[in-house]
Short mmCIF file of C-alpha atoms and ligand atoms in Angstrom, two decimals:
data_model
loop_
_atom_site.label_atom_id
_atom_site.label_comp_id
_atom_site.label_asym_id
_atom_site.label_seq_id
_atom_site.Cartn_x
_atom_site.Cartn_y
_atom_site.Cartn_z
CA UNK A 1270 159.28 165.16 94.21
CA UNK A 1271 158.42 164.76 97.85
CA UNK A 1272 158.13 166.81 101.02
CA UNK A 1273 161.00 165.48 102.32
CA UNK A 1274 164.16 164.16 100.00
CA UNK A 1275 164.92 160.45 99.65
CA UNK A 1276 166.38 157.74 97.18
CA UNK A 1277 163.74 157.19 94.43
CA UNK A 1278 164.69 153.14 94.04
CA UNK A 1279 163.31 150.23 93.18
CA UNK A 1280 161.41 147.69 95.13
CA UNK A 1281 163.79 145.92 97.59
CA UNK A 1282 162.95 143.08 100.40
CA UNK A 1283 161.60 144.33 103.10
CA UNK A 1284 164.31 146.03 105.36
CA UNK A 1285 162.37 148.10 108.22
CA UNK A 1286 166.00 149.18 109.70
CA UNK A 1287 166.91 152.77 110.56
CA UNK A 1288 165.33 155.73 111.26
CA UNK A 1289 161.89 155.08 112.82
CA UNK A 1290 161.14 157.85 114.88
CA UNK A 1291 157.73 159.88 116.08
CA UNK A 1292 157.70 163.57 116.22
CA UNK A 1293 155.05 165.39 118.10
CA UNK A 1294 154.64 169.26 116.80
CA UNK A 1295 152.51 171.30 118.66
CA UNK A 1296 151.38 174.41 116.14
CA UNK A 1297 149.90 177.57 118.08
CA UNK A 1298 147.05 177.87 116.23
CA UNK A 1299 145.94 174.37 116.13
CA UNK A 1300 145.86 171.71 119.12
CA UNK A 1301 145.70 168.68 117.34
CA UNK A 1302 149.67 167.31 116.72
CA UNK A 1303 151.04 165.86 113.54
CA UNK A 1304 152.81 162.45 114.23
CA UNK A 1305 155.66 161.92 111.90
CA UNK A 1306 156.73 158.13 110.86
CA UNK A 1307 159.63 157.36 108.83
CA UNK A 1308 161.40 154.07 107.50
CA UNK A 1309 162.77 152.10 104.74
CA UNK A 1310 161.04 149.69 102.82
CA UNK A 1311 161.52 148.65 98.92
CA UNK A 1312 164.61 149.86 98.62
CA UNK A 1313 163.55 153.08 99.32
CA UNK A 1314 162.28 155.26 102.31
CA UNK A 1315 158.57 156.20 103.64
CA UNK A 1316 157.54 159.08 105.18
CA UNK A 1317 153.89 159.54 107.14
CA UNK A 1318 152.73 162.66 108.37
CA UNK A 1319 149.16 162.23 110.31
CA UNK A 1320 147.61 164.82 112.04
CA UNK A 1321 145.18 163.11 114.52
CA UNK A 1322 144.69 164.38 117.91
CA UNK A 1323 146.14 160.65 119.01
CA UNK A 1324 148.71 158.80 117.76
CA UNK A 1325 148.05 156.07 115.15
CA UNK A 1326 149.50 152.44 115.69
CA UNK A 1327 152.95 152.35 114.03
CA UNK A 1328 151.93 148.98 112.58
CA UNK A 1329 148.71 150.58 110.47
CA UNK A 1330 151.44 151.84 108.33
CA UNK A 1331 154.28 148.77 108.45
CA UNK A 1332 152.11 146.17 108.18
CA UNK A 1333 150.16 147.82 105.17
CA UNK A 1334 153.78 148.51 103.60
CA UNK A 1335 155.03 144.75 104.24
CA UNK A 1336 151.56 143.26 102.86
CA UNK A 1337 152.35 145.23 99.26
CA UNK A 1338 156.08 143.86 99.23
CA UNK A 1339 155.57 140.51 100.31
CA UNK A 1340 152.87 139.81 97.37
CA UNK A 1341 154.79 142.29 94.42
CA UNK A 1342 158.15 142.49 95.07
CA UNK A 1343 160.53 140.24 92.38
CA UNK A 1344 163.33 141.29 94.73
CA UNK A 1345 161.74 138.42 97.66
CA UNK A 1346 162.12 135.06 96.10
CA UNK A 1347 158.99 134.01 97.85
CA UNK A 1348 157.04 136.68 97.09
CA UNK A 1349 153.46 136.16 95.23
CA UNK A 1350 154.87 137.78 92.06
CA UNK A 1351 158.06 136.02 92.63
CA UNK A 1352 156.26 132.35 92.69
CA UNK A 1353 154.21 133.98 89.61
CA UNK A 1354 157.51 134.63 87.71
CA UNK A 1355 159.38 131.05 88.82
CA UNK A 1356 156.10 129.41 87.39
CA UNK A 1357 156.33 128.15 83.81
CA UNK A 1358 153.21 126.13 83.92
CA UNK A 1359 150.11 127.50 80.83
CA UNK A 1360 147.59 126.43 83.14
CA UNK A 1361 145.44 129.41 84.88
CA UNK A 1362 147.50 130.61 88.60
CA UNK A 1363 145.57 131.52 91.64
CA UNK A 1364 146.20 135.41 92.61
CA UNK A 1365 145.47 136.83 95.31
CA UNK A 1366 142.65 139.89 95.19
CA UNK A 1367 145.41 142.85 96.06
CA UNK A 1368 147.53 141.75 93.07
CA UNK A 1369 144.94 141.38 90.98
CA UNK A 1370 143.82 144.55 91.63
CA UNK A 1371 147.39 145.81 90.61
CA UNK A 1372 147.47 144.07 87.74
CA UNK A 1373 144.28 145.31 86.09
CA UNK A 1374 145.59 148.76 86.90
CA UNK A 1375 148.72 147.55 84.79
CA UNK A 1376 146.97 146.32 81.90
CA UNK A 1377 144.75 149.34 81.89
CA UNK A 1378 147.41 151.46 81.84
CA UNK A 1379 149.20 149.30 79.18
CA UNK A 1380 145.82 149.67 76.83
CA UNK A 1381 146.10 153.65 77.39
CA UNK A 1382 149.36 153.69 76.98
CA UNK A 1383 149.46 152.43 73.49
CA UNK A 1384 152.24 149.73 75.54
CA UNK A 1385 153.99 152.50 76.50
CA UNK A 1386 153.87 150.88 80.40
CA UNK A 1387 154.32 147.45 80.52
CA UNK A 1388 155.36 145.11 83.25
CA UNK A 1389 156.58 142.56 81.18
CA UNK A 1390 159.19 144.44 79.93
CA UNK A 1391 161.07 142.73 83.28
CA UNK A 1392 163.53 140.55 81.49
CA UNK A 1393 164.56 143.72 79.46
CA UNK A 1394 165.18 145.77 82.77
CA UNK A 1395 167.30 143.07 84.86
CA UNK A 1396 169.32 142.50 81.14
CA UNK A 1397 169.91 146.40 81.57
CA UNK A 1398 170.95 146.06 84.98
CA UNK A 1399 167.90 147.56 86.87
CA UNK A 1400 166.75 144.40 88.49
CA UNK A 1401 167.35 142.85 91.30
CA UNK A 1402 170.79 141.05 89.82
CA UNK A 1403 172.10 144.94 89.24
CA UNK A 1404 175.20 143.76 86.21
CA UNK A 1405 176.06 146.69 84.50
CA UNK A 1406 176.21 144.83 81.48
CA UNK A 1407 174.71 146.20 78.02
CA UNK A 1408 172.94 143.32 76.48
CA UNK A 1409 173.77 142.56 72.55
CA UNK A 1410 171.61 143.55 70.11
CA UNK A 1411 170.06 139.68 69.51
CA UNK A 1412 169.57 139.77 73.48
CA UNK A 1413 167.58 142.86 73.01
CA UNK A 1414 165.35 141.20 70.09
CA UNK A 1415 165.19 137.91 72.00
CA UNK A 1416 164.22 139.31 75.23
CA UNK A 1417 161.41 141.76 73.43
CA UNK A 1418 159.46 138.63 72.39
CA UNK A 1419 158.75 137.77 75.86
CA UNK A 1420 157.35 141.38 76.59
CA UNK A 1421 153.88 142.43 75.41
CA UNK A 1422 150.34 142.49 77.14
CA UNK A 1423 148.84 139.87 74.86
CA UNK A 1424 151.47 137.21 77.15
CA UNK A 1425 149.01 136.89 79.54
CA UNK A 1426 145.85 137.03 80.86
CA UNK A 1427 143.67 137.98 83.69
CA UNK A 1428 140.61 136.09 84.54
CA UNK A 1429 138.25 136.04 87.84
CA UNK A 1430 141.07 135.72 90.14
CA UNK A 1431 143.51 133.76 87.52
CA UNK A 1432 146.40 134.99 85.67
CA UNK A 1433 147.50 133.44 82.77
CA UNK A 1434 150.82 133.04 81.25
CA UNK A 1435 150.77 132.45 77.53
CA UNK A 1436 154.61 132.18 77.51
CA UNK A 1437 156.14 130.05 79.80
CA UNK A 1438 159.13 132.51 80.17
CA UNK A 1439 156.60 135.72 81.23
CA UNK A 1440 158.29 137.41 83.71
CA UNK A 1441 156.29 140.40 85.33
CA UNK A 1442 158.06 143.50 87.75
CA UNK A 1443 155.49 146.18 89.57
CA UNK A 1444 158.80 148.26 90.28
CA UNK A 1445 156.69 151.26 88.38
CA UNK A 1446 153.16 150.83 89.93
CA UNK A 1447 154.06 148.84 93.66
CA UNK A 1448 155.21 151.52 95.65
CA UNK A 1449 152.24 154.07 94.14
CA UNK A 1450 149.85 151.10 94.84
CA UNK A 1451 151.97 150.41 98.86
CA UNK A 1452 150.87 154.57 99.30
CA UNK A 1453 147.10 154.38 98.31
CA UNK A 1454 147.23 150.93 100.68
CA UNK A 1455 148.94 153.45 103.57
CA UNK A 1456 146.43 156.12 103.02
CA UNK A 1457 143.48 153.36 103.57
CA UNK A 1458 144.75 152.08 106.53
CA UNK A 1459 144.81 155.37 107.82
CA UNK A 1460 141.29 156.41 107.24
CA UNK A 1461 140.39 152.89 108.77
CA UNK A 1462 141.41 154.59 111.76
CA UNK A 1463 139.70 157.83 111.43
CA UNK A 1464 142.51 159.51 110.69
CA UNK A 1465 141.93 162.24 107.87
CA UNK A 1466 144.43 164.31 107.75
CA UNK A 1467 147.70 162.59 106.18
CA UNK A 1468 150.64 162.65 103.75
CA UNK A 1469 151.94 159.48 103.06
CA UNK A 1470 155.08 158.70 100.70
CA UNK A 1471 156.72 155.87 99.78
CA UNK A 1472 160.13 156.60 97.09
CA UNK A 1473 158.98 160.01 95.89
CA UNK A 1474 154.91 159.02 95.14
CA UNK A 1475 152.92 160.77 97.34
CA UNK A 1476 149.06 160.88 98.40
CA UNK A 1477 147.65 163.92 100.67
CA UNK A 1478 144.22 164.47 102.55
CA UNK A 1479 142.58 166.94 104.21
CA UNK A 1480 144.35 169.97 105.64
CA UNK A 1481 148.20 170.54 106.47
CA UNK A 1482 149.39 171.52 109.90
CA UNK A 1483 148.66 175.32 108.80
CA UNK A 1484 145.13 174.91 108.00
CA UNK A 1485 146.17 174.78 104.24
CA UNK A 1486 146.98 172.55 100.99
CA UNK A 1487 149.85 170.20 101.70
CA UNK A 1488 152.49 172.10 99.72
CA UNK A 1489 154.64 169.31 97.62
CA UNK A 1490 158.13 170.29 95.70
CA UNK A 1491 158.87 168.64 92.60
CA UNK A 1492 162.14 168.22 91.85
CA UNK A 1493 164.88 169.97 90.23
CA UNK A 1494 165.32 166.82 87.90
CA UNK A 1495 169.45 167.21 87.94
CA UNK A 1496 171.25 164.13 89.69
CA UNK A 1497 172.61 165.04 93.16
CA UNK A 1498 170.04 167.91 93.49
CA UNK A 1499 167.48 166.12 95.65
CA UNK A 1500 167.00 169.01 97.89
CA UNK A 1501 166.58 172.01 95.30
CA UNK A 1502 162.68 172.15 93.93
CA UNK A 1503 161.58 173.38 90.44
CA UNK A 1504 158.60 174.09 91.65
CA UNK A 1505 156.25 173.86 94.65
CA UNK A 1506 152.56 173.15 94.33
CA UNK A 1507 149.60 172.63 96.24
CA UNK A 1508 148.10 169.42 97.00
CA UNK A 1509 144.49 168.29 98.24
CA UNK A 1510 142.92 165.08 98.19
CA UNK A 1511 144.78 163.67 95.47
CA UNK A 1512 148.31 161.87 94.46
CA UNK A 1513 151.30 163.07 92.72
CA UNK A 1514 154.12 160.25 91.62
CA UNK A 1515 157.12 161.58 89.16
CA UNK A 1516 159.17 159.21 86.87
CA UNK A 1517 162.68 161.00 85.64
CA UNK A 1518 165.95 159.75 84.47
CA UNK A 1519 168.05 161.60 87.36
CA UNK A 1520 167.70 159.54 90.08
CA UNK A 1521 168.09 155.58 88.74
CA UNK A 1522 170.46 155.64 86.23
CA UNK A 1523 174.14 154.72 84.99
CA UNK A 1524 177.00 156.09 82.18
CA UNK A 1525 178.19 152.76 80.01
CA UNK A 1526 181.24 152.54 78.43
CA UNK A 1527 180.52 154.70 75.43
CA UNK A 1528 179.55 157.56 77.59
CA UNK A 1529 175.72 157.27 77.23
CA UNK A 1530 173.28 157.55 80.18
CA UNK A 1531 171.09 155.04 80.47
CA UNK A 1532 167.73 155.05 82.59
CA UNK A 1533 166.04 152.47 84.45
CA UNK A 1534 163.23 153.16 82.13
CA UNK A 1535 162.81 150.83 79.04
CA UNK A 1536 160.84 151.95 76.29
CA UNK A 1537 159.20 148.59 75.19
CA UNK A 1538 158.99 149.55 71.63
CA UNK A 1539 163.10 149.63 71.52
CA UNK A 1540 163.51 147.34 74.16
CA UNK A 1541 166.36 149.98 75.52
CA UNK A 1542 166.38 152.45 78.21
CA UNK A 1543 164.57 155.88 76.75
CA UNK A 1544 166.77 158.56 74.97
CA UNK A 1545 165.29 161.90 74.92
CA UNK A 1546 165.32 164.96 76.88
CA UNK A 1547 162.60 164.61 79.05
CA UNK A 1548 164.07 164.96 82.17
CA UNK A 1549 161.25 164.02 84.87
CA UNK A 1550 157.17 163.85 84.31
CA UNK A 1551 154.75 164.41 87.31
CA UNK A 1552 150.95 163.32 87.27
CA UNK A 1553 147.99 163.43 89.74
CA UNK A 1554 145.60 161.07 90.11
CA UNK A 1555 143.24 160.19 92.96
CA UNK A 1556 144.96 157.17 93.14
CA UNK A 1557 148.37 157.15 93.92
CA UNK A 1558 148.90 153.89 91.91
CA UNK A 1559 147.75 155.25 88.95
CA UNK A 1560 149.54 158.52 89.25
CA UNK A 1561 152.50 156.05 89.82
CA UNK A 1562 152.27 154.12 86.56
CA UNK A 1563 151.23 157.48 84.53
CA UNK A 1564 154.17 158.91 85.30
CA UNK A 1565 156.82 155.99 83.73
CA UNK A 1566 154.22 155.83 80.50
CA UNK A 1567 155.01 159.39 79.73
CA UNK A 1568 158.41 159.34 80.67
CA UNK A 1569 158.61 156.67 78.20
CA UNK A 1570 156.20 158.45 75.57
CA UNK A 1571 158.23 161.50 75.82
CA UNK A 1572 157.27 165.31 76.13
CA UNK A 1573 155.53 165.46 72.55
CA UNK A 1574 153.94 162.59 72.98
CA UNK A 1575 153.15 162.34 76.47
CA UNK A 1576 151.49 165.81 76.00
CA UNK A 1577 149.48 164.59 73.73
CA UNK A 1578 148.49 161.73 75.48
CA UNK A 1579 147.64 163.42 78.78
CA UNK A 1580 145.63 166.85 77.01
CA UNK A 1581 143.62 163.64 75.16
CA UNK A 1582 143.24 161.21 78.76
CA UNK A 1583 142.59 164.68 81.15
CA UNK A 1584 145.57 163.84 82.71
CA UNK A 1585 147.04 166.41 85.51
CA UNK A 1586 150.75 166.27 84.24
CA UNK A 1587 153.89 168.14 84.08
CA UNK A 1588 156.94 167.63 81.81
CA UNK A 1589 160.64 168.97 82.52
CA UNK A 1590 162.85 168.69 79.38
CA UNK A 1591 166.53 169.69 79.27
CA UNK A 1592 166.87 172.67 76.96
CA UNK A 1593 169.02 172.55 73.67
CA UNK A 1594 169.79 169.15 74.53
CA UNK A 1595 169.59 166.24 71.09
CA UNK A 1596 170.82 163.43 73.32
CA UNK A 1597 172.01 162.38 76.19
CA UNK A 1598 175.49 162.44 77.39
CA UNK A 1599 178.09 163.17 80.05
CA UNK A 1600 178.01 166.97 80.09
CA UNK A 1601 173.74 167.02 81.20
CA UNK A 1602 172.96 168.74 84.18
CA UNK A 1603 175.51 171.00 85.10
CA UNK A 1604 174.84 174.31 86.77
CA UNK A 1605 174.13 175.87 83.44
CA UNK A 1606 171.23 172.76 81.96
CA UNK A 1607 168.09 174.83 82.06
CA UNK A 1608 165.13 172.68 82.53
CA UNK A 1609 162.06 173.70 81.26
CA UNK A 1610 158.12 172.96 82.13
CA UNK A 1611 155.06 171.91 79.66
CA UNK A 1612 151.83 171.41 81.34
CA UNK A 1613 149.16 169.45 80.11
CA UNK A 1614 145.57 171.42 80.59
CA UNK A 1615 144.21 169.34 83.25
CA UNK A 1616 147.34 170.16 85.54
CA UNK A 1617 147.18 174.27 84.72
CA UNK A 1618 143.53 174.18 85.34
CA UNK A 1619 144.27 172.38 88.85
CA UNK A 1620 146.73 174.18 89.98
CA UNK A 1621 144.98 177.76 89.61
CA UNK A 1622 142.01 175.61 91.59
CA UNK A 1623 144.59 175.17 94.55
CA UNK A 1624 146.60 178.63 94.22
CA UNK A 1625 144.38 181.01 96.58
CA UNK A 1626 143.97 178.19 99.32
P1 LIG B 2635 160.19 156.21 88.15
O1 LIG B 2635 159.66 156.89 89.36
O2 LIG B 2635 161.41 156.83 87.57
O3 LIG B 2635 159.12 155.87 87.15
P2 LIG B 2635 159.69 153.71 89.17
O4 LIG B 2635 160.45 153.04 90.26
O5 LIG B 2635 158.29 154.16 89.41
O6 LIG B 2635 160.61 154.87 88.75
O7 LIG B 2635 159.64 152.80 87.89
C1 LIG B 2635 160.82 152.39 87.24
C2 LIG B 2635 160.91 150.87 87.26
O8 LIG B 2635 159.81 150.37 86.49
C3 LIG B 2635 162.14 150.33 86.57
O9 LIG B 2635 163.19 150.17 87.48
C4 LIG B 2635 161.64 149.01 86.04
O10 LIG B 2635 161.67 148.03 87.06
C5 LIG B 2635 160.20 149.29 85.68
N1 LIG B 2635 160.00 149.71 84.28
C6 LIG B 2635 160.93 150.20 83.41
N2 LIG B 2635 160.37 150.53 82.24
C7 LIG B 2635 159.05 150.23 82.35
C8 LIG B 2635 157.93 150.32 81.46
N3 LIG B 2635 158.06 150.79 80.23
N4 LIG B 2635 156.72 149.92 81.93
C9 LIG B 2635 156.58 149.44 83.18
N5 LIG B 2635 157.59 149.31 84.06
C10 LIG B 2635 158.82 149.70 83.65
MG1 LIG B 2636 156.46 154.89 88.38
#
């Protein structure tokens, strides 16, 4: 899901290398030009679109993007998370005010969630080989149990501008809810300076405001959630003045030995990657942060249950499931899969809001 393609990946050190260039497009019926930034930051790309009759400082959106990964990425050793994580003192740690912010977003989302999101499920996802030390490696089953005991919300604790670890061995990762929260930080730094007309997106998550280039919504494709697809769309919508982030199993994954797909998402009930044939989910939110860490707690919670979850929250979402599919395995996604949508009512109701614009 994103205007333009790009690796959905974790959160990687900063590497600002590559492809950094400005576009100017003129449009006939419209004077003011759309600059066009792109990069690569945490592990994954950026793209800005601002339409602003003059250009906006290249560093706005860099330094915004570096601030986020310096403080949450466990990929930088010196990061603030990273110094968080390395830390096995009980008494209370000093945070600063941007990752706190995160955090309470996590723990809220944790609460609604039922514990379907949580970031301490971080030991679980480097034993998987998701984390930054990427072995391939299934963990035994007594890993599994032993590493579940040191995930669960009640492990720490959030106080003023103190976190808390109630196990020394707490080990947090914002890979589902940094590069959401890195967009919303983007978007800010834009309207600092007066610029109101964006899209910004950072690994697939995506925030939009104002008007497009043609006087319209900003028109966003989801997916076709099939690995190696990342240019062909299930579906187009329209976007204004909101956020759209998509967790799926198509992008970040890997086939074991036995022949099973496994996904960089961990249900933390199981303490395994998830099994079932939801494919990708998409949410909206204001924020894009939130609409980032929705998206992995219904991937995790499944179609059913997601469904159920979002109808009962209000949450704009869409589910893609795999058709006649019990479980995963080799032979998903071919040419034939058929992948079809579920919407929860908040996301029908906005999208025939946005269809006439
Ligand atoms: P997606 O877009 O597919 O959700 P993200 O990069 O947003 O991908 O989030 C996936 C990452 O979140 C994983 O690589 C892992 O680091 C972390 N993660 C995995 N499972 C959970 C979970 N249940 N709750 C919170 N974070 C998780
Ligand atoms: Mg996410």
């Amino acid at each position: 899901m994103r205007e333009i393609p790009s690796f959905k990946n974790l959160v990687l050190p900063l590497v600002l290398v590559g492809a950094l260039f400005i576009a100017q497009l003129q449009r006939a019926q419209e004077k003011i030009p759309t600059w066009v930034f792109e990069g690569q930051i945490m592990g994954t790309t950026f793209t800005v679109k601002a339409i602003a009759p003059t250009e906006p400082k290249l560093e706005l959106i860099t330094d915004a993007l570096e601030a986020v990964n310096e403080r949450m990425s466990t990929y930088i050793d010196s990061s603030e998370l990273s110094q968080i994580n390395q830390n096995s003192s009980p008494e209370p740690i000093k945070i600063s005010d941007p990752l706190k912010q995160v955090l309470m977003a996590a723990k809220k989302v944790t609460k609604q969630s039922q514990g379907a999101f949580d970031i301490s499920v971080g030991p679980l996802v480097n034993a998987w080989g998701f984390g930054p030390n990427k072995e391939r490696k299934l963990p035994s089953a007594e890993q599994i149990a032993e590493l579940k005991e040191l995930s669960g919300d009640e492990l720490w604790t959030l106080e003023t501008n103190h976190l808390t670890k109630l196990n020394p061995k707490l080990y947090l990762d914002l890979s589902a809810i940094a590069k959401g929260y890195a967009v919303d930080q983007v978007a800010q730094a834009l309207e600092k300076a007066k610029v109101e007309r964006y899209l910004v997106e950072v690994g697939g998550e995506i925030r939009v405001k104002g008007l497009n280039a043609n006087q319209g919504d900003w028109r966003i494709g989801i997916d076709r959630p099939a690995p190696n697809e990342s240019r062909r769309k299930f579906q187009v919508i329209n976007l204004h003045n909101t956020s759209i982030a998509t967790s799926g199993d198509y992008r970040n994954r890997y086939i074991d030995q036995q022949g099973k797909v496994r996904s960089h998402t961990i249900d933390p009930s199981t303490g395994e990657p998830i099994t079932h044939t939801l494919a990708s989910v998409s949410v909206l939110h204001p924020e894009c942060m939130y609409a980032d860490a929705w998206a992995t707690a219904l991937n995790v919670l499944g179609a059913e249950r997601g469904l159920a979850l979002a109808n009962q929250l209000k949450l704009a979402a869409i589910f893609i499931t795999r058709e006649g599919i019990n479980e995963k395995a080799l032979e998903l996604d071919q040419e034939s899969t058929r992948y079809v949508a579920v919407m929860s009512e908040a996301m029908k109701a906005y999208l025939a809001s946005r269809t006439d614009q």
